[in-house]
Coordinates of C-alpha atoms and ligand atoms in Angstrom, one line a residue:
M1 CA 92.7 96.6 -37.7
A2 CA 92.6 99.4 -40.8
R3 CA 90.1 97.0 -42.7
A4 CA 87.9 96.3 -40.0
G5 CA 87.8 99.6 -39.2
E6 CA 86.4 100.1 -42.9
V7 CA 83.9 97.7 -42.6
V8 CA 82.7 99.9 -39.3
S9 CA 82.8 103.4 -40.9
G10 CA 81.1 101.9 -44.2
C11 CA 78.6 100.3 -41.5
L12 CA 77.8 103.3 -39.6
E13 CA 77.6 105.6 -42.4
L14 CA 74.9 103.1 -44.0
L15 CA 73.0 103.3 -41.1
A16 CA 73.2 107.2 -40.5
E17 CA 71.7 107.1 -43.9
H18 CA 68.6 105.0 -42.6
C19 CA 67.8 106.6 -39.2
R20 CA 64.9 108.2 -40.7
P21 CA 61.2 108.6 -38.7
G22 CA 59.4 105.0 -38.8
I23 CA 62.3 102.5 -38.6
T24 CA 63.0 100.6 -35.9
T25 CA 66.4 99.9 -34.3
A26 CA 65.8 96.1 -34.6
G27 CA 65.8 97.6 -38.3
L28 CA 68.9 98.8 -38.3
D29 CA 69.9 95.9 -35.9
A30 CA 69.4 93.6 -38.8
M31 CA 70.8 96.0 -41.5
A32 CA 74.3 96.2 -40.2
E33 CA 74.8 92.8 -39.3
E34 CA 74.2 91.7 -42.9
Y35 CA 76.9 94.5 -44.2
I36 CA 79.2 92.8 -41.8
R37 CA 79.0 89.6 -42.4
K38 CA 78.8 90.4 -46.2
R39 CA 82.2 91.9 -45.7
R40 CA 83.4 88.7 -43.7
G41 CA 83.5 90.5 -40.4
I42 CA 82.2 89.5 -37.3
P43 CA 79.7 91.9 -35.3
T44 CA 82.0 91.9 -32.4
F45 CA 78.9 93.3 -30.1
K46 CA 76.9 90.0 -30.4
G47 CA 77.0 87.7 -27.9
Y48 CA 79.7 90.1 -25.8
R49 CA 79.0 89.2 -22.0
G50 CA 75.9 88.0 -23.4
F51 CA 75.0 91.1 -25.4
P52 CA 71.5 90.2 -28.2
A53 CA 72.5 92.4 -31.1
S54 CA 74.9 93.6 -33.5
I55 CA 75.0 97.2 -32.4
C56 CA 74.2 98.8 -29.1
A57 CA 71.2 101.7 -30.4
S58 CA 70.8 104.5 -27.6
P59 CA 68.3 107.4 -28.3
N60 CA 67.9 110.5 -27.0
Q61 CA 68.0 109.9 -23.6
V62 CA 69.9 107.0 -23.5
V63 CA 74.0 107.3 -23.2
V64 CA 75.1 103.8 -24.9
H65 CA 74.7 100.2 -24.9
G66 CA 70.8 100.3 -25.9
I67 CA 69.5 97.0 -27.0
P68 CA 67.4 97.1 -31.0
G69 CA 64.4 96.1 -30.9
A70 CA 60.6 97.7 -31.4
Y71 CA 61.5 101.4 -30.8
A72 CA 60.6 102.8 -34.2
L73 CA 63.0 106.5 -34.7
K74 CA 60.4 109.7 -34.6
D75 CA 61.5 112.8 -36.2
G76 CA 63.7 115.2 -33.9
D77 CA 65.0 112.4 -32.1
I78 CA 69.1 111.5 -31.6
M79 CA 70.2 108.4 -32.2
S80 CA 73.6 107.4 -30.9
L81 CA 74.9 103.8 -33.5
D82 CA 78.0 101.8 -31.9
V83 CA 79.2 99.2 -34.0
G84 CA 82.4 97.0 -33.6
V85 CA 83.3 94.8 -35.7
T86 CA 86.5 91.7 -35.9
L87 CA 87.6 90.9 -39.2
A88 CA 90.7 88.8 -39.8
G89 CA 91.1 88.6 -35.4
W90 CA 91.5 92.5 -35.4
V91 CA 88.6 94.8 -33.7
A92 CA 87.6 98.1 -34.9
D93 CA 84.8 100.2 -32.6
A94 CA 83.4 103.2 -33.9
A95 CA 80.1 105.7 -32.9
V96 CA 78.5 108.1 -33.8
T97 CA 75.1 110.4 -32.9
V98 CA 73.0 111.2 -35.9
P99 CA 69.9 113.7 -36.0
V100 CA 66.6 112.2 -37.3
G101 CA 65.3 114.6 -39.3
E102 CA 65.1 118.0 -37.5
P103 CA 66.7 118.2 -33.9
G104 CA 66.2 120.8 -32.4
R105 CA 68.9 123.5 -31.6
P106 CA 70.2 122.4 -27.8
A107 CA 70.6 119.1 -29.6
A108 CA 72.4 119.5 -32.3
R109 CA 74.5 121.8 -29.9
L110 CA 75.0 118.5 -28.3
M111 CA 76.3 116.3 -31.1
D112 CA 78.5 119.2 -32.4
V113 CA 80.6 119.6 -29.2
T114 CA 81.2 115.9 -28.3
R115 CA 81.9 115.3 -32.4
T116 CA 84.6 118.1 -31.6
A117 CA 85.5 117.0 -28.1
L118 CA 87.0 113.8 -29.7
M119 CA 88.7 115.3 -32.8
R120 CA 90.3 117.5 -29.8
A121 CA 91.5 114.4 -28.0
V122 CA 92.2 112.5 -31.2
A123 CA 94.7 115.7 -32.5
R124 CA 96.2 115.0 -28.7
C125 CA 97.2 111.1 -30.1
V126 CA 101.2 112.1 -31.0
P127 CA 104.2 109.6 -29.8
G128 CA 105.7 111.5 -26.3
N129 CA 101.8 112.9 -24.5
H130 CA 100.5 111.1 -21.7
L131 CA 96.9 109.9 -21.6
G132 CA 96.3 112.3 -19.5
D133 CA 96.3 114.5 -21.9
V134 CA 93.6 112.8 -24.5
S135 CA 91.4 112.7 -21.4
F136 CA 91.9 116.2 -20.0
A137 CA 91.5 117.5 -24.2
V138 CA 87.6 116.4 -23.7
Q139 CA 86.7 117.0 -20.7
E140 CA 88.1 120.8 -21.0
Y141 CA 85.7 121.1 -24.0
V142 CA 82.8 119.6 -23.0
E143 CA 82.8 121.6 -19.7
N144 CA 83.6 125.2 -21.0
N145 CA 80.6 124.1 -23.5
G146 CA 78.5 123.5 -20.3
F147 CA 78.0 119.7 -21.0
S148 CA 79.4 116.9 -18.7
V149 CA 81.4 113.9 -19.4
V150 CA 80.2 110.8 -18.0
R151 CA 82.1 109.4 -15.5
T152 CA 81.8 105.4 -15.4
L153 CA 82.0 104.7 -18.9
V154 CA 85.6 105.0 -20.3
G155 CA 86.9 104.4 -24.0
H156 CA 89.9 101.4 -24.3
G157 CA 92.5 100.1 -25.7
I158 CA 91.8 97.9 -28.6
G159 CA 93.4 95.5 -30.9
R160 CA 92.7 91.5 -30.4
D161 CA 89.9 92.1 -28.3
M162 CA 87.8 94.9 -28.2
H163 CA 88.6 96.3 -24.4
E164 CA 91.9 96.3 -23.7
D165 CA 94.2 98.4 -21.3
P166 CA 94.5 100.7 -20.6
Q167 CA 90.7 102.5 -19.8
I168 CA 90.6 106.4 -21.4
P169 CA 88.4 108.0 -19.2
N170 CA 86.9 111.3 -20.7
Y171 CA 88.5 113.5 -17.9
G172 CA 92.2 113.6 -16.4
I173 CA 94.7 115.6 -15.6
P174 CA 97.3 116.9 -18.6
G175 CA 100.6 114.9 -18.1
D176 CA 99.1 112.3 -16.1
G177 CA 98.9 108.9 -17.2
P178 CA 101.1 106.7 -19.4
E179 CA 103.6 107.7 -21.8
L180 CA 101.9 107.0 -25.9
K181 CA 104.1 105.3 -27.6
E182 CA 103.9 104.7 -31.4
G183 CA 101.9 101.4 -32.5
M184 CA 99.4 101.7 -29.2
V185 CA 95.7 101.9 -30.8
F186 CA 92.7 103.3 -28.5
A187 CA 89.1 103.7 -28.6
I188 CA 88.7 106.9 -27.5
E189 CA 84.6 107.8 -26.8
P190 CA 83.4 111.1 -25.6
M191 CA 79.9 110.5 -23.7
V192 CA 78.5 113.6 -23.2
N193 CA 75.5 114.7 -21.2
A194 CA 73.5 117.6 -21.8
G195 CA 72.6 117.5 -18.0
T196 CA 74.2 116.1 -15.1
H197 CA 77.1 113.3 -15.3
K198 CA 75.0 110.8 -13.7
V199 CA 73.8 107.5 -15.3
V200 CA 71.4 104.7 -14.4
V201 CA 71.4 101.2 -15.8
A202 CA 68.0 99.9 -17.3
E203 CA 65.9 96.8 -15.9
D204 CA 67.3 95.1 -19.0
K205 CA 71.0 95.3 -17.5
W206 CA 72.5 96.4 -20.7
A207 CA 70.9 100.3 -21.6
I208 CA 72.6 103.5 -19.8
S209 CA 70.6 106.5 -19.7
T210 CA 71.1 110.0 -17.9
A211 CA 70.2 109.8 -14.6
D212 CA 67.9 113.3 -15.3
G213 CA 66.5 112.3 -18.5
T214 CA 68.6 114.7 -20.8
L215 CA 70.0 114.3 -23.9
S216 CA 73.5 112.5 -24.1
A217 CA 75.2 112.3 -27.1
H218 CA 78.4 109.5 -27.7
F219 CA 81.0 109.8 -30.5
E220 CA 84.1 107.4 -31.6
H221 CA 87.5 106.1 -33.2
T222 CA 89.8 104.0 -33.2
V223 CA 93.1 105.8 -33.6
A224 CA 96.5 104.1 -33.6
I225 CA 99.6 106.0 -32.6
T226 CA 101.9 106.2 -35.7
E227 CA 105.5 108.8 -35.7
N228 CA 103.1 110.9 -37.4
G229 CA 100.4 111.5 -35.2
P230 CA 97.0 110.1 -35.0
R231 CA 96.1 107.8 -38.0
V232 CA 92.0 107.4 -37.2
L233 CA 91.1 104.0 -38.5
T234 CA 87.3 104.0 -38.5
A235 CA 87.2 108.0 -40.4
G236 CA 84.3 109.4 -41.8
T237 CA 81.3 107.7 -39.9
A238 CA 79.1 110.6 -39.1
K239 CA 76.8 111.9 -41.1
G240 CA 77.8 115.2 -42.4
D241 CA 81.1 114.5 -41.1
P242 CA 84.0 116.9 -43.1
G243 CA 85.9 113.6 -42.0
F244 CA 88.4 112.3 -39.9
G245 CA 91.4 112.7 -42.8
S246 CA 94.2 114.7 -43.7
A247 CA 92.2 117.6 -44.8
N248 CA 91.3 118.1 -41.5
P249 CA 93.4 120.8 -39.6
L250 CA 93.1 119.3 -36.3
W251 CA 96.2 117.1 -37.5
Ligands
MG301 MG1 84.5 101.4 -27.4

């Protein structure tokens, strides 16, 4: 899974570098598929329940599951990119939201809060903690910063399949839920809206957007629970990310 995670993070880095005004989301998708297949990976999303592309590309008010297409990125957009890779039968999954050109201050703060919420949740991935501690870490930080967590979409266990039990909501009660044990692997993915937590589904039945049209950000890592704490298998995926490695003071 760590090897699959390396392909995911490398792919996201490549995509983040190319998120400039003018490129289409279909162009980003083609770039991702080539990158993944050259490394003997399979783009996990392609064909998943009929999803037609290798990545999810979700600009601005689109929360997740945007189908890549003719949309050309504009200066000031924020772009959520979600990538899953299957390598030798194991899956890793991660997402980042990156700025296109110069986003406004509210957009920059939304991305910053969402990424930090993920880091705080990852830091809770320690044997003996409970799943509710992870969920609560996201909710508490996001809501204290005046944003909302999407309720109807959740993170998930991950391994041989992309979506395994348990579901990992971005809201919860400390101490609730199953106890975390060494060897568990989770895809933790805060989806954070600037306005209401409510979302709507597009006519294409895939893209999910904020109900009030405000911006949304999405960050995700695949995280293994080890006796020494969290091991992020998709590290270093954010543009300008100081890194999820051992140098990070959060763990
Ligand atoms: Mg996921």
